Short mmCIF file of C-alpha atoms in Angstrom, two decimals:
data_model
loop_
_atom_site.label_atom_id
_atom_site.label_comp_id
_atom_site.label_asym_id
_atom_site.label_seq_id
_atom_site.Cartn_x
_atom_site.Cartn_y
_atom_site.Cartn_z
CA UNK M 710 0.00 0.00 0.00
CA UNK M 711 1.05 3.62 -0.55
CA UNK M 712 0.94 6.31 2.10
CA UNK M 713 0.65 10.05 1.73
CA UNK M 714 3.76 12.19 1.79
CA UNK M 715 1.59 14.87 3.38
CA UNK M 716 1.23 14.10 7.11
CA UNK M 717 -2.16 15.85 7.23
CA UNK M 718 -3.56 13.21 4.82
CA UNK M 719 -2.69 9.94 6.58
CA UNK M 720 -4.69 7.55 4.43
CA UNK M 721 -3.32 5.39 1.62
CA UNK M 722 -4.91 5.92 -1.80
CA UNK M 723 -5.42 3.19 -4.38
CA UNK M 724 -6.61 4.08 -7.88
CA UNK M 725 -7.87 1.32 -10.18
CA UNK M 726 -7.34 2.25 -13.82
CA UNK M 727 -4.64 4.25 -15.63
CA UNK M 728 -6.94 6.08 -18.00
CA UNK M 729 -7.10 9.84 -18.25
CA UNK M 730 -9.29 10.24 -15.15
CA UNK M 731 -7.22 8.04 -12.86
CA UNK M 732 -3.95 9.60 -14.00
CA UNK M 733 -5.30 13.13 -13.55
CA UNK M 734 -6.30 12.19 -10.01
CA UNK M 735 -2.82 10.84 -9.28
CA UNK M 736 -1.14 13.90 -10.80
CA UNK M 737 -3.16 16.51 -8.89
CA UNK M 738 -2.72 14.53 -5.67
CA UNK M 739 1.04 14.53 -6.32
CA UNK M 740 1.04 18.31 -6.79
CA UNK M 741 -0.61 18.56 -3.37
CA UNK M 742 2.05 16.40 -1.73
CA UNK M 743 -0.19 13.34 -1.57
CA UNK M 744 1.03 10.02 -2.94
CA UNK M 745 -1.10 7.33 -4.51
CA UNK M 746 -0.73 4.10 -6.43
CA UNK M 747 -2.46 3.41 -9.74
CA UNK M 748 -3.11 -0.23 -10.68
CA UNK M 749 -3.67 -0.97 -14.37
CA UNK M 750 -4.60 -4.26 -16.04
CA UNK M 751 -2.64 -3.54 -19.22
CA UNK M 752 0.92 -4.90 -19.08
CA UNK M 753 2.55 -1.66 -20.28
CA UNK M 754 1.69 1.87 -21.49
CA UNK M 755 2.04 0.70 -25.11
CA UNK M 756 0.15 -2.59 -24.81
CA UNK M 757 -2.68 -1.36 -27.03
CA UNK M 758 -3.61 1.60 -29.19
CA UNK M 759 -5.20 4.41 -27.21
CA UNK M 760 -7.78 5.51 -29.77
CA UNK M 761 -7.98 8.58 -31.96
CA UNK M 762 -8.54 12.26 -31.36
CA UNK M 763 -10.22 13.94 -28.41
CA UNK M 764 -11.54 17.49 -28.32
CA UNK M 765 -10.56 18.86 -24.91
CA UNK M 766 -12.97 21.59 -23.88
CA UNK M 767 -12.10 24.87 -22.22
CA UNK M 768 -15.00 24.51 -19.75
CA UNK M 769 -14.06 21.09 -18.30
CA UNK M 770 -11.16 19.07 -19.71
CA UNK M 771 -8.79 22.02 -19.97
CA UNK M 772 -9.64 23.02 -16.39
CA UNK M 773 -8.35 19.60 -15.33
CA UNK M 774 -5.19 20.06 -17.41
CA UNK M 775 -4.63 23.40 -15.69
CA UNK M 776 -5.14 21.81 -12.27
CA UNK M 777 -2.52 19.22 -13.26
CA UNK M 778 -0.06 21.98 -14.18
CA UNK M 779 0.36 20.63 -17.72
CA UNK M 780 -1.00 23.36 -20.01
CA UNK M 781 2.32 23.95 -21.80
CA UNK M 782 2.68 20.23 -22.50
CA UNK M 783 -0.95 20.11 -23.61
CA UNK M 784 -0.58 23.00 -26.06
CA UNK M 785 2.44 21.29 -27.59
CA UNK M 786 0.34 18.30 -28.73
CA UNK M 787 -2.67 20.22 -30.08
CA UNK M 788 -3.33 19.56 -33.77
CA UNK M 789 -3.64 23.02 -35.26
CA UNK M 790 -6.53 23.58 -37.63
CA UNK M 791 -8.42 20.46 -36.62
CA UNK M 792 -11.39 22.25 -35.03
CA UNK M 793 -12.77 22.72 -38.53
CA UNK M 794 -16.12 21.02 -39.21
CA UNK M 795 -18.21 20.10 -42.24
CA UNK M 796 -21.79 18.78 -42.32
CA UNK M 797 -22.80 16.95 -45.52
CA UNK M 798 -25.97 15.45 -46.84
CA UNK M 799 -25.68 11.72 -47.63
CA UNK M 800 -25.66 12.72 -51.33
CA UNK M 801 -22.57 14.86 -50.73
CA UNK M 802 -24.28 18.26 -50.56
CA UNK M 803 -22.40 20.61 -48.24
CA UNK M 804 -24.82 22.00 -45.65
CA UNK M 805 -22.43 23.71 -43.27
CA UNK M 806 -18.74 24.49 -43.03
CA UNK M 807 -16.79 26.06 -40.21
CA UNK M 808 -13.08 26.78 -40.49
CA UNK M 809 -10.64 26.69 -37.58
CA UNK M 810 -9.45 30.24 -36.98
CA UNK M 811 -7.50 29.31 -33.86
CA UNK M 812 -9.97 30.84 -31.41
CA UNK M 813 -12.12 27.78 -30.69
CA UNK M 814 -12.32 26.23 -27.25
CA UNK M 815 -12.18 22.54 -28.23
CA UNK M 816 -8.68 21.77 -29.53
CA UNK M 817 -7.99 18.26 -30.78
CA UNK M 818 -5.27 16.02 -29.35
CA UNK M 819 -4.46 12.34 -29.56
CA UNK M 820 -5.70 10.41 -26.55
CA UNK M 821 -2.45 8.45 -26.35
CA UNK M 822 -0.30 11.58 -26.33
CA UNK M 823 -2.41 13.19 -23.61
CA UNK M 824 -2.17 10.02 -21.55
CA UNK M 825 1.62 9.97 -21.99
CA UNK M 826 1.90 13.55 -20.72
CA UNK M 827 0.10 12.51 -17.57
CA UNK M 828 2.23 9.38 -17.17
CA UNK M 829 5.43 11.37 -17.58
CA UNK M 830 4.31 13.81 -14.89
CA UNK M 831 4.07 11.14 -12.17
CA UNK M 832 6.85 9.85 -9.93
CA UNK M 833 8.41 6.59 -11.08
CA UNK M 834 6.51 3.58 -9.78
CA UNK M 835 3.20 5.36 -9.32
CA UNK M 836 1.56 3.14 -11.95
CA UNK M 837 1.73 -0.62 -11.43
CA UNK M 838 1.19 -2.29 -14.79
CA UNK M 839 -0.16 -5.80 -15.30
CA UNK M 840 -2.48 -5.69 -12.27
CA UNK M 841 -5.89 -6.89 -13.39
CA UNK M 842 -8.47 -6.76 -10.61
CA UNK M 843 -9.98 -10.10 -9.71
CA UNK M 844 -12.09 -9.09 -6.73
CA UNK M 845 -12.71 -6.27 -4.27
CA UNK M 846 -14.27 -6.50 -0.81
CA UNK M 847 -15.02 -4.26 2.12
CA UNK M 848 -13.12 -4.97 5.34
CA UNK M 849 -14.94 -2.47 7.54
CA UNK M 850 -13.76 0.77 9.07
CA UNK M 851 -13.53 2.38 5.60
CA UNK M 852 -10.92 -0.09 4.35
CA UNK M 853 -11.07 -2.31 1.28
CA UNK M 854 -9.07 -5.20 -0.10
CA UNK M 855 -8.28 -5.55 -3.78
CA UNK M 856 -7.19 -8.96 -5.06
CA UNK M 857 -5.47 -9.11 -8.44
CA UNK M 858 -5.51 -11.89 -11.01
CA UNK M 859 -1.96 -12.91 -10.10
CA UNK M 860 -3.03 -13.52 -6.50
CA UNK M 861 -1.42 -10.42 -5.03
CA UNK M 862 -3.48 -8.16 -2.76
CA UNK M 863 -3.56 -4.62 -1.47
CA UNK M 864 -5.51 -3.14 1.45
CA UNK M 865 -6.37 0.54 1.17
CA UNK M 866 -8.04 3.32 3.11
CA UNK M 867 -9.28 5.09 -0.02
CA UNK M 868 -10.26 3.06 -3.08
CA UNK M 869 -11.08 4.89 -6.32
CA UNK M 870 -12.67 3.09 -9.24
CA UNK M 871 -11.37 4.79 -12.38
CA UNK M 872 -11.75 1.54 -14.29
CA UNK M 873 -14.28 2.43 -16.94
CA UNK M 874 -17.56 1.03 -18.17
CA UNK M 875 -17.20 -2.44 -16.65
CA UNK M 876 -15.77 -1.25 -13.35
CA UNK M 877 -14.94 -3.92 -10.78
CA UNK M 878 -15.20 -1.28 -8.04
CA UNK M 879 -18.70 -0.02 -8.91
CA UNK M 880 -20.57 -2.95 -7.24
CA UNK M 881 -19.30 -1.71 -3.86
CA UNK M 882 -21.47 1.36 -4.40
CA UNK M 883 -24.19 0.55 -6.89
CA UNK M 884 -26.02 -2.36 -8.50
CA UNK M 885 -26.31 -0.45 -11.78
CA UNK M 886 -24.81 -2.05 -14.88
CA UNK M 887 -24.31 -0.61 -18.37
CA UNK M 888 -27.07 -1.27 -20.88
CA UNK M 889 -26.85 -1.38 -24.67
CA UNK M 890 -27.94 1.95 -26.17
CA UNK M 891 -29.32 0.40 -29.36
CA UNK M 892 -26.46 1.78 -31.43
CA UNK M 893 -23.04 0.42 -32.40
CA UNK M 894 -20.02 1.91 -34.15
CA UNK M 895 -17.81 0.41 -36.82
CA UNK M 896 -14.40 2.09 -37.03
CA UNK M 897 -12.38 2.33 -40.25
CA UNK M 898 -9.20 4.09 -41.40
CA UNK M 899 -8.08 5.54 -44.72
CA UNK M 900 -4.34 6.27 -44.84
CA UNK M 901 -2.56 8.91 -46.94
CA UNK M 902 -5.98 10.09 -48.02
CA UNK M 903 -4.87 13.23 -49.85
CA UNK M 904 -3.08 11.15 -52.47
CA UNK M 905 -4.81 7.76 -52.21
CA UNK M 906 -8.41 8.89 -51.51
CA UNK M 907 -8.53 12.54 -52.66
CA UNK M 908 -12.32 12.83 -53.12
CA UNK M 909 -12.97 11.52 -49.63
CA UNK M 910 -10.20 13.69 -48.18
CA UNK M 911 -11.84 16.74 -49.76
CA UNK M 912 -15.26 15.75 -48.41
CA UNK M 913 -13.95 15.36 -44.85
CA UNK M 914 -11.94 18.58 -44.95
CA UNK M 915 -9.41 19.70 -42.34
CA UNK M 916 -11.16 18.54 -39.18
CA UNK M 917 -14.40 16.66 -38.53
CA UNK M 918 -17.10 15.67 -41.02
CA UNK M 919 -20.67 14.67 -40.14
CA UNK M 920 -23.25 13.09 -42.43
CA UNK M 921 -26.37 11.27 -41.32
CA UNK M 922 -29.89 10.09 -41.87
CA UNK M 923 -32.20 8.27 -39.43
CA UNK M 924 -30.45 5.23 -38.00
CA UNK M 925 -27.25 5.75 -40.03
CA UNK M 926 -24.44 8.20 -39.29
CA UNK M 927 -20.95 8.85 -40.62
CA UNK M 928 -18.42 10.79 -38.58
CA UNK M 929 -14.83 11.21 -39.74
CA UNK M 930 -11.79 12.93 -38.26
CA UNK M 931 -8.69 13.99 -40.14
CA UNK M 932 -5.65 12.82 -38.21
CA UNK M 933 -1.95 13.30 -38.96
CA UNK M 934 -0.40 12.36 -42.30
CA UNK M 935 -3.74 12.52 -44.07
CA UNK M 936 -5.26 9.66 -42.07
CA UNK M 937 -9.06 9.67 -42.02
CA UNK M 938 -10.52 7.91 -38.96
CA UNK M 939 -14.19 7.14 -39.52
CA UNK M 940 -16.94 6.15 -37.11
CA UNK M 941 -19.84 4.43 -38.86
CA UNK M 942 -22.85 4.51 -36.50
CA UNK M 943 -25.72 2.11 -37.01
CA UNK M 944 -28.86 1.96 -34.90
CA UNK M 945 -29.61 -1.77 -34.73
CA UNK M 946 -30.09 -4.43 -32.04
CA UNK M 947 -27.04 -6.42 -31.05
CA UNK M 948 -28.44 -9.47 -32.85
CA UNK M 949 -28.18 -7.60 -36.15
CA UNK M 950 -24.42 -7.27 -35.67
CA UNK M 951 -24.09 -10.84 -34.36
CA UNK M 952 -25.16 -12.03 -37.80
CA UNK M 953 -22.07 -10.39 -39.36
CA UNK M 954 -18.74 -12.23 -39.26
CA UNK M 955 -16.29 -9.51 -38.31
CA UNK M 956 -13.42 -12.01 -38.48
CA UNK M 957 -13.94 -11.88 -42.26
CA UNK M 958 -12.97 -8.28 -43.01
CA UNK M 959 -14.14 -8.30 -46.62
CA UNK M 960 -17.52 -9.81 -45.80
CA UNK M 961 -18.07 -7.46 -42.85
CA UNK M 962 -17.06 -4.43 -44.90
CA UNK M 963 -19.42 -5.46 -47.68
CA UNK M 964 -22.34 -5.95 -45.29
CA UNK M 965 -21.88 -2.58 -43.60
CA UNK M 966 -21.29 -0.84 -46.93
CA UNK M 967 -24.67 -2.05 -48.22
CA UNK M 968 -26.33 0.11 -45.58
CA UNK M 969 -24.68 3.15 -47.19
CA UNK M 970 -24.99 2.15 -50.83
CA UNK M 971 -27.14 5.17 -51.74
CA UNK M 972 -24.70 7.65 -50.21
CA UNK M 973 -22.25 9.70 -52.28
CA UNK M 974 -19.27 7.58 -53.40
CA UNK M 975 -16.78 9.84 -51.61
CA UNK M 976 -18.64 9.22 -48.32
CA UNK M 977 -19.31 5.51 -48.82
CA UNK M 978 -15.57 5.15 -49.51
CA UNK M 979 -14.95 5.67 -45.79
CA UNK M 980 -16.27 2.11 -45.54
CA UNK M 981 -15.58 0.47 -48.90
CA UNK M 982 -12.01 1.78 -49.28
CA UNK M 983 -10.92 1.29 -45.68
CA UNK M 984 -7.25 0.40 -45.30
CA UNK M 985 -8.03 -1.40 -42.03
CA UNK M 986 -10.39 -4.18 -41.07
CA UNK M 987 -13.68 -2.81 -39.69
CA UNK M 988 -13.73 -2.76 -35.89
CA UNK M 989 -17.09 -3.17 -34.15
CA UNK M 990 -17.83 -1.40 -30.86
CA UNK M 991 -21.20 -1.67 -29.13
CA UNK M 992 -22.24 1.44 -27.22
CA UNK M 993 -23.39 1.15 -23.61
CA UNK M 994 -24.58 3.60 -20.96
CA UNK M 995 -25.44 3.60 -17.28
CA UNK M 996 -28.90 4.75 -16.20
CA UNK M 997 -29.01 8.54 -16.39
CA UNK M 998 -30.12 8.76 -12.76
CA UNK M 999 -27.11 6.75 -11.53
CA UNK M 1000 -26.37 7.76 -7.93
CA UNK M 1001 -25.32 6.03 -4.73
CA UNK M 1002 -25.36 6.62 -1.01
CA UNK M 1003 -22.04 7.51 0.57
CA UNK M 1004 -20.02 4.35 1.28
CA UNK M 1005 -16.98 4.92 3.51
CA UNK M 1006 -13.59 4.69 1.85
CA UNK M 1007 -14.58 4.22 -1.80
CA UNK M 1008 -15.75 6.28 -4.78
CA UNK M 1009 -15.84 6.31 -8.59
CA UNK M 1010 -14.93 8.68 -11.39
CA UNK M 1011 -15.36 8.90 -15.15
CA UNK M 1012 -17.17 6.12 -17.00
CA UNK M 1013 -17.17 3.98 -13.86
CA UNK M 1014 -19.45 6.61 -12.32
CA UNK M 1015 -21.48 7.99 -15.22
CA UNK M 1016 -20.97 6.08 -18.47
CA UNK M 1017 -22.98 7.71 -21.27
CA UNK M 1018 -23.34 7.24 -25.00
CA UNK M 1019 -20.52 9.08 -26.80
CA UNK M 1020 -21.23 12.81 -26.72
CA UNK M 1021 -17.76 14.37 -26.75
CA UNK M 1022 -17.74 14.83 -22.97
CA UNK M 1023 -16.56 11.49 -21.58
CA UNK M 1024 -12.80 12.06 -21.40
CA UNK M 1025 -13.29 15.69 -20.36
CA UNK M 1026 -15.57 14.75 -17.47
CA UNK M 1027 -13.29 11.92 -16.33
CA UNK M 1028 -10.33 14.28 -16.10
CA UNK M 1029 -12.33 16.93 -14.27
CA UNK M 1030 -13.63 14.26 -11.88
CA UNK M 1031 -10.03 13.27 -11.14
CA UNK M 1032 -8.93 16.85 -10.55
CA UNK M 1033 -11.95 17.62 -8.33
CA UNK M 1034 -11.46 14.49 -6.23
CA UNK M 1035 -7.78 15.26 -5.68
CA UNK M 1036 -8.54 18.82 -4.65
CA UNK M 1037 -11.27 17.64 -2.30
CA UNK M 1038 -8.86 15.23 -0.58
CA UNK M 1039 -6.29 18.00 -0.24
CA UNK M 1040 -8.91 20.43 1.10
CA UNK M 1041 -10.09 18.04 3.85
CA UNK M 1042 -6.88 16.87 5.56
CA UNK M 1043 -7.52 13.99 7.90
CA UNK M 1044 -11.19 13.65 6.86
CA UNK M 1045 -11.51 11.42 3.83
CA UNK M 1046 -15.27 11.05 4.22
CA UNK M 1047 -15.80 14.81 4.08
CA UNK M 1048 -13.61 14.89 0.96
CA UNK M 1049 -15.58 12.12 -0.74
CA UNK M 1050 -18.92 13.66 0.17
CA UNK M 1051 -17.85 17.03 -1.25
CA UNK M 1052 -16.48 15.46 -4.42
CA UNK M 1053 -19.51 13.27 -5.06
CA UNK M 1054 -21.92 16.14 -4.59
CA UNK M 1055 -20.02 18.18 -7.17
CA UNK M 1056 -19.76 15.24 -9.55
CA UNK M 1057 -23.44 14.26 -9.26
CA UNK M 1058 -24.57 17.83 -9.96
CA UNK M 1059 -22.24 18.14 -12.94
CA UNK M 1060 -23.39 14.79 -14.34
CA UNK M 1061 -27.05 15.79 -14.00
CA UNK M 1062 -26.38 19.10 -15.75
CA UNK M 1063 -24.53 17.37 -18.59
CA UNK M 1064 -27.22 14.76 -19.04
CA UNK M 1065 -29.90 17.43 -18.86
CA UNK M 1066 -28.12 19.46 -21.52
CA UNK M 1067 -27.95 16.38 -23.73
CA UNK M 1068 -31.67 15.82 -23.29
CA UNK M 1069 -32.49 19.44 -24.03
CA UNK M 1070 -30.14 19.79 -26.99
CA UNK M 1071 -31.38 19.16 -30.50
CA UNK M 1072 -30.69 15.71 -31.86
CA UNK M 1073 -28.44 15.38 -34.87
CA UNK M 1074 -31.53 14.97 -37.02
CA UNK M 1075 -32.85 18.26 -35.64
CA UNK M 1076 -29.52 19.84 -36.53
CA UNK M 1077 -29.82 18.58 -40.09
CA UNK M 1078 -33.36 19.97 -40.33
CA UNK M 1079 -32.17 23.37 -39.11
CA UNK M 1080 -29.36 23.35 -41.66
CA UNK M 1081 -31.86 22.52 -44.40
CA UNK M 1082 -33.97 25.51 -43.38
CA UNK M 1083 -30.92 27.75 -43.19
CA UNK M 1084 -29.78 26.59 -46.62
CA UNK M 1085 -33.18 27.36 -48.11
CA UNK M 1086 -33.11 30.84 -46.59
CA UNK M 1087 -29.44 31.55 -47.35
CA UNK M 1088 -28.22 34.09 -49.86
CA UNK M 1089 -25.23 33.73 -52.21
CA UNK M 1090 -23.23 35.86 -49.77
CA UNK M 1091 -23.77 33.46 -46.86
CA UNK M 1092 -20.31 32.13 -46.10
CA UNK M 1093 -21.38 29.60 -43.49
CA UNK M 1094 -24.31 27.66 -44.94
CA UNK M 1095 -23.95 26.58 -48.54
CA UNK M 1096 -25.89 24.52 -51.05
CA UNK M 1097 -23.03 23.57 -53.35
CA UNK M 1098 -21.64 20.06 -53.68
CA UNK M 1099 -18.17 19.22 -52.50
#
């Protein structure tokens, strides 16, 4: 177990999960003179790819970066110009275009590079790799025991579940489990698109491209070196996807492509011309009213606490959760329960506000309808909403 270097915070702190939220927690604790240990199931920081781009918002994620004292390092990994956005009709008609003038508040960075910044900011040995949680149990008096798959164990006075959607810590606090949202995503990649897939590269533009119709959505991000990373969203029951053999890349690609056969060729090419095998990801969410009564010595952050369907906020909220929890611990020396109560109240309110905003916001279909109306009302001098094809 790991004990605080700050004598006013005598408890040991165990963090399960070395994602962005758990690492932000460890970093901000470290800045406050409080040590912690992060246990991660992956065998090393490079054991698997860390996903594509994240937009880190100035109203939540960047606040966490500031709390971690890493804004200079963060700015160094921002992809300039990638806040641009295009919205296209399935037939290729350009409905909306916004260029990146450098003043936006949602800069794009690679998840893996952001994670590495956080890892590099921690004292050596803070993260223990290759520690997959097998079981957790309460011992009483606010203490918990974590048993790992290799048989090793740790007893801790503060246990934090930062272990994502299928958290092994969550059952200590809540019986809630993630449920399928009714939508899944198929990921594809087109490499060197400017020379190998020029029409699709032009359609996507410099940042993000959106095109959709009911039950079918295409999102694409331009990454470095002309890579186009596409997210093909399909609203279907899990059984629909079970009937597709994703071990046969050609067959799976063909089946998904048939759902977009009427779309413009430059958009359908995000599927048909993929340079990678299609990767299927089912989307899950926790109940929107997910809450729990205060349980001594344990809490959750990020997706472990409030998993939602992808909305651009997940990584941002996880990092802000981590920063808030660390600051609460530092602000309540010697009283972990007061720290956890303060943190959870803040986190619950923020989660409710975010979910409420999602419910109140227009759906993507509503957005498309608004763009149609704006296009119909636009004049030739309208620089933002256009009716020309790409």
